[in-house]
CSV table of N, CA and C in Angstrom, one decimal:
chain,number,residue,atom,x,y,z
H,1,UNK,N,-185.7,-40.0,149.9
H,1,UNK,CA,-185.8,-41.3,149.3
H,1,UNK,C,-184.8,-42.3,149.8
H,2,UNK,N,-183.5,-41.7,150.2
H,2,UNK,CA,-182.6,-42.7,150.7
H,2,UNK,C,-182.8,-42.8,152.1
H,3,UNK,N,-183.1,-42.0,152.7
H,3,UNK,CA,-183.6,-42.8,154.0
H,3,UNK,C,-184.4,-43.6,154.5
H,4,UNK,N,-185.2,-43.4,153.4
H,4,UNK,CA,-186.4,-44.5,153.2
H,4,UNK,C,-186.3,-45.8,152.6
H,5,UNK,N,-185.0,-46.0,151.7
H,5,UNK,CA,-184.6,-47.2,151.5
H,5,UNK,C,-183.8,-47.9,153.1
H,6,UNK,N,-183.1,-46.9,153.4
H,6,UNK,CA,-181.9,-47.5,154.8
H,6,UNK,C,-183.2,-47.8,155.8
H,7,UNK,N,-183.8,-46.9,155.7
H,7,UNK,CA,-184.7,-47.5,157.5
H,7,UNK,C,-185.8,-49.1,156.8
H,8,UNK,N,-186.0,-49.0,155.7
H,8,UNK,CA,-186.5,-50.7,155.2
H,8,UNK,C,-185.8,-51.4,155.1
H,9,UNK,N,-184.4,-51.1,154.5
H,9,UNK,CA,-183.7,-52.2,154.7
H,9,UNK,C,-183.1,-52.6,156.3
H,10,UNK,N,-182.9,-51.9,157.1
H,10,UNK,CA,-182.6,-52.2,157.9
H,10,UNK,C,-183.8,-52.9,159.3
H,11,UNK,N,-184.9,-52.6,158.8
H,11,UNK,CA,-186.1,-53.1,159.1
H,11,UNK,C,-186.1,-54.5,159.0
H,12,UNK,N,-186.1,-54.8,157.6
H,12,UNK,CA,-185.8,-55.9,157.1
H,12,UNK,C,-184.2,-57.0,157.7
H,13,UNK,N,-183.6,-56.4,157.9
H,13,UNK,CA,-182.4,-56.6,158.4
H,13,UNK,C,-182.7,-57.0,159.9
H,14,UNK,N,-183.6,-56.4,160.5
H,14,UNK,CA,-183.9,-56.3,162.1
H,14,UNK,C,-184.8,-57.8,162.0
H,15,UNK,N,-185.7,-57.7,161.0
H,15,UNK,CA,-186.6,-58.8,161.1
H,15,UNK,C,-185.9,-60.1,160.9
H,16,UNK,N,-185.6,-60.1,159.7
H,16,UNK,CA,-184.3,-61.7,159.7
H,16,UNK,C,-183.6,-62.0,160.4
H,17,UNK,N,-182.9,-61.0,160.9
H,17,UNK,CA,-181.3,-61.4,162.1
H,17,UNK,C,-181.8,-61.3,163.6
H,18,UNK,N,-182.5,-60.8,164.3
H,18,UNK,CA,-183.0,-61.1,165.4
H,18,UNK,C,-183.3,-62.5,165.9
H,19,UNK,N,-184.3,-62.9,165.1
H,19,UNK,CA,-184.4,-64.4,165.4
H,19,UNK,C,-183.6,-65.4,165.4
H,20,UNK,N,-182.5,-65.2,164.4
H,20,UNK,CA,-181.2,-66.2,164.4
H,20,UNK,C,-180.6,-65.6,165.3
H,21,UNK,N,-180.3,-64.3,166.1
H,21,UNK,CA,-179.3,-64.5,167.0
H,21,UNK,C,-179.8,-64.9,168.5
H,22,UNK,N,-181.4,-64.7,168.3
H,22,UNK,CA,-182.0,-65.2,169.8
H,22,UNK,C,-181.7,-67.2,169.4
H,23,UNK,N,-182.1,-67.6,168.5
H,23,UNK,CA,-182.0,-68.8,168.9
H,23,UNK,C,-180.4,-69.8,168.6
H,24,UNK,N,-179.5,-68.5,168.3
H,24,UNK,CA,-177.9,-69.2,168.2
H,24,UNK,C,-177.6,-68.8,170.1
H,25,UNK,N,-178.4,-68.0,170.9
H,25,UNK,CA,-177.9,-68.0,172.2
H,25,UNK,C,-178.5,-69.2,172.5
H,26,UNK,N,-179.9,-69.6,172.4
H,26,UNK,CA,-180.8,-70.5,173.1
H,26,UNK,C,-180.0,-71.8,172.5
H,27,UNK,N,-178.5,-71.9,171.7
H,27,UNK,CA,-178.2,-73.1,171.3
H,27,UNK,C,-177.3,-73.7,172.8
H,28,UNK,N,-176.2,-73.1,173.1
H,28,UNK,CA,-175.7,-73.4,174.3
H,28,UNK,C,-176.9,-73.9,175.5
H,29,UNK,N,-177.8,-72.7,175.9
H,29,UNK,CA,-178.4,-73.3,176.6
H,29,UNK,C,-179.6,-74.9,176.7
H,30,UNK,N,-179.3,-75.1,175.3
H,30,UNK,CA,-180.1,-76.4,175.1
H,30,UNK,C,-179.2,-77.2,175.2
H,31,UNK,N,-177.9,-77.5,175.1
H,31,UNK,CA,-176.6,-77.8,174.9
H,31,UNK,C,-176.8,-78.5,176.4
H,32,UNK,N,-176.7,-77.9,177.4
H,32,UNK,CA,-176.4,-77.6,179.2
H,32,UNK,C,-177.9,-78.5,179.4
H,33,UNK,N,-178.9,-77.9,179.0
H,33,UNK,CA,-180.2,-78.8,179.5
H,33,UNK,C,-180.4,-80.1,178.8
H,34,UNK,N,-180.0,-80.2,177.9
H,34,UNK,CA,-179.6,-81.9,177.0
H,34,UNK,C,-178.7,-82.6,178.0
H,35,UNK,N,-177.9,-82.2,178.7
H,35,UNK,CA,-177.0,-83.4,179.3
H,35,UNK,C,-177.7,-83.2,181.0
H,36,UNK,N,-178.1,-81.9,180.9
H,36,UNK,CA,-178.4,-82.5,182.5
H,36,UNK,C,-179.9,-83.6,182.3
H,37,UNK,N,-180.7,-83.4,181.1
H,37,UNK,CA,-181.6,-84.8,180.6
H,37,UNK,C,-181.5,-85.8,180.9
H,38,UNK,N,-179.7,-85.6,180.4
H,38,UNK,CA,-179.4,-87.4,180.1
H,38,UNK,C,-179.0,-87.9,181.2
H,39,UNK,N,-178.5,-87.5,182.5
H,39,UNK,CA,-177.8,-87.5,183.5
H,39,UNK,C,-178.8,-88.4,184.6
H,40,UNK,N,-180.5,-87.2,184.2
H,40,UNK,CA,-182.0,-88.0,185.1
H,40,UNK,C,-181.8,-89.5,185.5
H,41,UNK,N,-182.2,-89.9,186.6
H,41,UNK,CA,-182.5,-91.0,186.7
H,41,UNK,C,-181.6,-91.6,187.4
H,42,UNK,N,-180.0,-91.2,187.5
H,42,UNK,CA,-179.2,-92.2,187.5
H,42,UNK,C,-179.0,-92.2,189.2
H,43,UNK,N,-178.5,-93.1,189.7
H,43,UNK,CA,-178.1,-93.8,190.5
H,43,UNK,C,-176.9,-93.3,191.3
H,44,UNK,N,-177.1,-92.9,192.8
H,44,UNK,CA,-175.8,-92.6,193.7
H,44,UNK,C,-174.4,-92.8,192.9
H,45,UNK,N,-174.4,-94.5,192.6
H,45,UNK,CA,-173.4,-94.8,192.3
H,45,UNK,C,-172.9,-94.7,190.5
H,46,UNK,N,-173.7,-94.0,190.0
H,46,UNK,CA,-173.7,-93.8,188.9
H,46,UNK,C,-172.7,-92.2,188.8
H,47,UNK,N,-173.5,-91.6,189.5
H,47,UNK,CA,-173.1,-89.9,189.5
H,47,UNK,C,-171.5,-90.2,190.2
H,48,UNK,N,-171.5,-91.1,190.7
H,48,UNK,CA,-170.1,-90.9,191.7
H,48,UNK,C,-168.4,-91.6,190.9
H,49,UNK,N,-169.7,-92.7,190.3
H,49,UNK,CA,-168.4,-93.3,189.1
H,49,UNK,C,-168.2,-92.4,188.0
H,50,UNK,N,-169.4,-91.5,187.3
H,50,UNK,CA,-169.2,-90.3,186.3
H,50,UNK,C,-168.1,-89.1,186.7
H,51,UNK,N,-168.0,-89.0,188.0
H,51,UNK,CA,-167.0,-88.1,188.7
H,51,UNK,C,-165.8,-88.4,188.8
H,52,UNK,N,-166.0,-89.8,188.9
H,52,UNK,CA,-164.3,-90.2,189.5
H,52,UNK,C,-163.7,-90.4,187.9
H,53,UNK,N,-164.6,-90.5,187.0
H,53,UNK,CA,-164.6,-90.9,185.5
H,53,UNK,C,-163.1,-89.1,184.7
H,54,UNK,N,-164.7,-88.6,185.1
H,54,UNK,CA,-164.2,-87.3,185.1
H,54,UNK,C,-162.5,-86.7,185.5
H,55,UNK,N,-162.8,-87.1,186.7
H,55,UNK,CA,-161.4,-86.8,187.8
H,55,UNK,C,-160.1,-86.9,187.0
H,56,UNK,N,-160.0,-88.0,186.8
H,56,UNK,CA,-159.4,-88.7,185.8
H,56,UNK,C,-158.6,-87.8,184.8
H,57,UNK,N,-159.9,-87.8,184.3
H,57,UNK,CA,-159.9,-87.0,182.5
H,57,UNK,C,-158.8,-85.5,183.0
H,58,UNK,N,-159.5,-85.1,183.9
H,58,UNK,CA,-159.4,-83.5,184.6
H,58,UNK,C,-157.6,-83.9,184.8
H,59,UNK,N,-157.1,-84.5,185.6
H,59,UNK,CA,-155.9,-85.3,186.1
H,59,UNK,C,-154.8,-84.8,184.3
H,60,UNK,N,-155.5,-85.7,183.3
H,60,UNK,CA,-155.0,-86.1,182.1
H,60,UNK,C,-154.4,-84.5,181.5
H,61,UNK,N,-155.6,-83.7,182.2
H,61,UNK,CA,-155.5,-82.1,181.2
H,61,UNK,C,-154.8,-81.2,181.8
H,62,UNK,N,-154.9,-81.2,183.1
H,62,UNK,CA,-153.8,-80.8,184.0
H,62,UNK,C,-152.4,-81.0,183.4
H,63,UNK,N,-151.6,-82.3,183.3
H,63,UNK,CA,-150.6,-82.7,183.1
H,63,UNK,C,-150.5,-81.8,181.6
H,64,UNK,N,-151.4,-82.4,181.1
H,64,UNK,CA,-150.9,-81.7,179.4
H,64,UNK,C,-151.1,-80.3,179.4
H,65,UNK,N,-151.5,-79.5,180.3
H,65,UNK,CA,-151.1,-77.9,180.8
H,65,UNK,C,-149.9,-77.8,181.1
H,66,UNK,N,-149.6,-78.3,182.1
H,66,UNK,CA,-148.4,-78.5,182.5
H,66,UNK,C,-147.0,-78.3,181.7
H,67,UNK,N,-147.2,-79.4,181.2
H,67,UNK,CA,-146.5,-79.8,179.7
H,67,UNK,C,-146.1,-78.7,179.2
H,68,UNK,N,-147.4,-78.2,178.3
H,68,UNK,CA,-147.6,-76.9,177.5
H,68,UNK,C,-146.9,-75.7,178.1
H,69,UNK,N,-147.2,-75.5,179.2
H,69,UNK,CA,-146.5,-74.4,180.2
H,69,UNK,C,-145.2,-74.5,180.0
H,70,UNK,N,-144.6,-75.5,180.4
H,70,UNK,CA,-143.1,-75.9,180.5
H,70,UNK,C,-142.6,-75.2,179.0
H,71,UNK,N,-143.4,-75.8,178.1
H,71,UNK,CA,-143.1,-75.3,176.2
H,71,UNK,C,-143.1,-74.0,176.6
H,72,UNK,N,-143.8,-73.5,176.8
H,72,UNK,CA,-144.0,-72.0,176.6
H,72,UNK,C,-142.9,-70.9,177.5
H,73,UNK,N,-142.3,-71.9,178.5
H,73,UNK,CA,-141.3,-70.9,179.6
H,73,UNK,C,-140.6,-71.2,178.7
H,74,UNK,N,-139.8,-72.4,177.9
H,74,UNK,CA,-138.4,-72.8,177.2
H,74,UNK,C,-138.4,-71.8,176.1
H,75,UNK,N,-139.5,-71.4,175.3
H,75,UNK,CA,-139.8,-70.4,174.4
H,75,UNK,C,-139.6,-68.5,175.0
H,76,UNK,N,-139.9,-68.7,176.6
H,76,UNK,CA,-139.7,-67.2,176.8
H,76,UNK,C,-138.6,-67.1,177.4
H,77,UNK,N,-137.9,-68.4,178.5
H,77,UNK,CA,-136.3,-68.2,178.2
H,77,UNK,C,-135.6,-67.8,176.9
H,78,UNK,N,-135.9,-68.5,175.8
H,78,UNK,CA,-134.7,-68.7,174.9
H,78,UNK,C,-135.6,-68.5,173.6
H,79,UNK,N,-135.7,-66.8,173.6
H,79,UNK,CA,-136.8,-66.2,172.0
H,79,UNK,C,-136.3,-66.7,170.9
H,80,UNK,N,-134.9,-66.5,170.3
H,80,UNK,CA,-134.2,-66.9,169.6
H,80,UNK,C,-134.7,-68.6,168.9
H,81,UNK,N,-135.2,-68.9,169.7
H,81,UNK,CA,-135.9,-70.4,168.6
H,81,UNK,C,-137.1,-70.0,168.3
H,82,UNK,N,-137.8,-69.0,168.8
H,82,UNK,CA,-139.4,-68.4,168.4
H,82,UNK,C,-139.1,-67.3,167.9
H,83,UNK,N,-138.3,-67.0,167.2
H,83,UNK,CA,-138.2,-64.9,167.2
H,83,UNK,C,-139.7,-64.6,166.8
H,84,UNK,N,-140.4,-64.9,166.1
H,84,UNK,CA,-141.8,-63.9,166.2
H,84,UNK,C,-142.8,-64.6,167.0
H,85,UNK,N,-142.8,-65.4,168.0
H,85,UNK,CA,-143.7,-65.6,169.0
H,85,UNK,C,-144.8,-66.8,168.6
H,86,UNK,N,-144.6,-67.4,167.1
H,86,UNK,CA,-145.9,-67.8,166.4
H,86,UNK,C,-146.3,-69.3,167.6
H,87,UNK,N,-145.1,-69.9,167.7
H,87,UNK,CA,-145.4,-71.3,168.4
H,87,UNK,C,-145.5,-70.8,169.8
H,88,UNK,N,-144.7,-69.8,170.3
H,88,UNK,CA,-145.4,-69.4,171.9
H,88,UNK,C,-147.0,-69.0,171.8
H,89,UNK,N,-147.7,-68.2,171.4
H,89,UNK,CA,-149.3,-67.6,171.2
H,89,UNK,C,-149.8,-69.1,171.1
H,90,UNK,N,-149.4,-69.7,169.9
H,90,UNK,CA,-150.4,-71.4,169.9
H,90,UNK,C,-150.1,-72.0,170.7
H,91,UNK,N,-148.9,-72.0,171.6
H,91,UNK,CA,-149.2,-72.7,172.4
H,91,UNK,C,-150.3,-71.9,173.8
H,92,UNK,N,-149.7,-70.9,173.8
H,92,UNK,CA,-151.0,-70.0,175.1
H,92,UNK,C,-152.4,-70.5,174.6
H,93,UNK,N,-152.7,-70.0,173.4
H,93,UNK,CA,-153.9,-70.4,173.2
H,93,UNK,C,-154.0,-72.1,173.3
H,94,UNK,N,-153.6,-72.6,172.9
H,94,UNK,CA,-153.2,-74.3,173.2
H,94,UNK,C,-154.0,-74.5,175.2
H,95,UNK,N,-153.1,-73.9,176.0
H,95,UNK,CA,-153.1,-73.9,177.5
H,95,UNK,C,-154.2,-73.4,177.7
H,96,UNK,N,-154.7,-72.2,176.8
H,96,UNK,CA,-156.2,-71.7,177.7
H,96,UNK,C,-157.1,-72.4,177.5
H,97,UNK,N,-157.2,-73.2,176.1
H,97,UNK,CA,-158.6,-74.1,175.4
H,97,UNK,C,-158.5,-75.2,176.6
H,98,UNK,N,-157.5,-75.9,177.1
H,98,UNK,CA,-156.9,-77.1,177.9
H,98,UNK,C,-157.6,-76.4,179.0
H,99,UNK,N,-156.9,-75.1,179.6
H,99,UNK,CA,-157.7,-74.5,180.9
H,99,UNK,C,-159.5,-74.7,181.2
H,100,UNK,N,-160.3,-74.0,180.0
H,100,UNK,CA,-161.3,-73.8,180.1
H,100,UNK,C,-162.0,-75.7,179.8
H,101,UNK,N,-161.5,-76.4,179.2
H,101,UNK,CA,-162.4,-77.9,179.3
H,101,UNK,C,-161.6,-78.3,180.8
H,102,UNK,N,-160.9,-78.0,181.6
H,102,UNK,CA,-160.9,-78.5,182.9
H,102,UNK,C,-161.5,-77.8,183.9
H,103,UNK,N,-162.1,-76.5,183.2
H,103,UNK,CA,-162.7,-76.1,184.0
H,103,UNK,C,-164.2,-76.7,184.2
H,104,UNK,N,-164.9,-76.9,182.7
H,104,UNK,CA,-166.3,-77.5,182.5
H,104,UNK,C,-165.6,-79.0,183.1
H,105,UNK,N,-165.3,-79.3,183.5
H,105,UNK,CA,-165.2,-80.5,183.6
H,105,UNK,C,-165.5,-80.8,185.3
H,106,UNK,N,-164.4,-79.7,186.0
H,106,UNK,CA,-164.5,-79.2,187.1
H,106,UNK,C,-166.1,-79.1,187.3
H,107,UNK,N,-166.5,-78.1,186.7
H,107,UNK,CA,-168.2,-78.0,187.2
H,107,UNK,C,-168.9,-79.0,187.4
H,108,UNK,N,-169.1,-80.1,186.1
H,108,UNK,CA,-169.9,-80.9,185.6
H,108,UNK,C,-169.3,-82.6,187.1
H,109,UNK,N,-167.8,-81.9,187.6
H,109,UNK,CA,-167.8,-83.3,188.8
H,109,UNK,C,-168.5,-82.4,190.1
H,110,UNK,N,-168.5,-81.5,189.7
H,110,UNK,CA,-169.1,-80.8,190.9
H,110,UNK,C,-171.0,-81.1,191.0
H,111,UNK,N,-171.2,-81.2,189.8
H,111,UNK,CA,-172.9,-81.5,189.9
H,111,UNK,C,-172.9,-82.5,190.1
H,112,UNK,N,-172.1,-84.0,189.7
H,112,UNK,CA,-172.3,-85.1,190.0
H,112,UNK,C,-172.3,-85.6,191.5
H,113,UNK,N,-171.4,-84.7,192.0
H,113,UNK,CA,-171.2,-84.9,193.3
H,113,UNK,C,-172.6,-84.5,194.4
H,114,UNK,N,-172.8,-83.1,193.8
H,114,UNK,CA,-173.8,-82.3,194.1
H,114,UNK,C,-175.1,-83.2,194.3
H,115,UNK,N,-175.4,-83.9,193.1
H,115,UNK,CA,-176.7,-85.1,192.9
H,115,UNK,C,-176.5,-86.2,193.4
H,116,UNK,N,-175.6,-86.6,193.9
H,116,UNK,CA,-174.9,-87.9,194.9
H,116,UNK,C,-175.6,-87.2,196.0
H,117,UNK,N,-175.5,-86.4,196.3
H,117,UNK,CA,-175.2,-86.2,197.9
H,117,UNK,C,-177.2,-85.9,198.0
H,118,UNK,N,-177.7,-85.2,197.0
H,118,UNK,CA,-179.0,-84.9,197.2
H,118,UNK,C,-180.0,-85.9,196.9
H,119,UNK,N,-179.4,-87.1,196.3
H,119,UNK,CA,-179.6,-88.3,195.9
H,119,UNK,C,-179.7,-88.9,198.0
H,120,UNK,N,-178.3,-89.1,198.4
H,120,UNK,CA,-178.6,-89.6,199.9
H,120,UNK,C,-179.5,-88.8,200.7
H,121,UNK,N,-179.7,-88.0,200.4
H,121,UNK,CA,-180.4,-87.3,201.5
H,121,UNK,C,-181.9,-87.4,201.1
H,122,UNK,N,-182.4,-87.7,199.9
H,122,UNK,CA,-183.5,-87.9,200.1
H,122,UNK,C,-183.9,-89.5,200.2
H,123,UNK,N,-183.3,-90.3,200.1
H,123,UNK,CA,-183.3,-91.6,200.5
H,123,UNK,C,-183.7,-92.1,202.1
């Protein structure tokens, strides 16, 4: 009798949660195809000023890695102002969140560039 409750409930369990987790993956991916949407249409000089736009930004996060870095060597020189690590870790994690948006950022000048250039070529 109790396996016959566990395998319905977990039946039940299979039927509800499957579908939320196929369409929490299909959320990113609509995410990515929404901006390459909005992107349609535009103009050599459009994709190339969105890059240099970009460039920019990328320049901005760099530095404030940078920065961050620097924090985090002064912290592993000299533990004694961090004895349990709490402001070194936030800052690491600080540097990686900074890493990973310069990386999407990297990509996204990379496609602009990418549609500039497939843009002249079929002109």
């Amino acid at each position: 009798m109790k396996n016959q409750i566990f395998i319905s409930a977990l039946f039940v369990g299979l039927l509800f949660g499957l579908p939320q987790f196929v369409l929490a993956s299909d959320n990113g991916q609509e995410q990515s195809s929404a901006w390459r949407m909005e992107t349609q249409g535009w103009s050599i000089q459009d994709h190339m000023t969105a890059a240099k736009a970009k460039e920019g930004e990328v320049q901005s996060i760099e530095s404030r890695v940078q920065d961050v870095e620097q924090r985090i060597a002064h912290f592993e020189n000299k533990p004694h102002f961090d004895p349990k690590g709490f402001q070194r870790n936030a800052l690491k994690h600080i540097s990686s969140t900074l890493k990973d948006d310069s990386n999407l950022l990297n990509e996204r000048i990379a496609w602009h560039y990418r549609q500039a250039d497939q843009a002249k070529l079929t002109q």
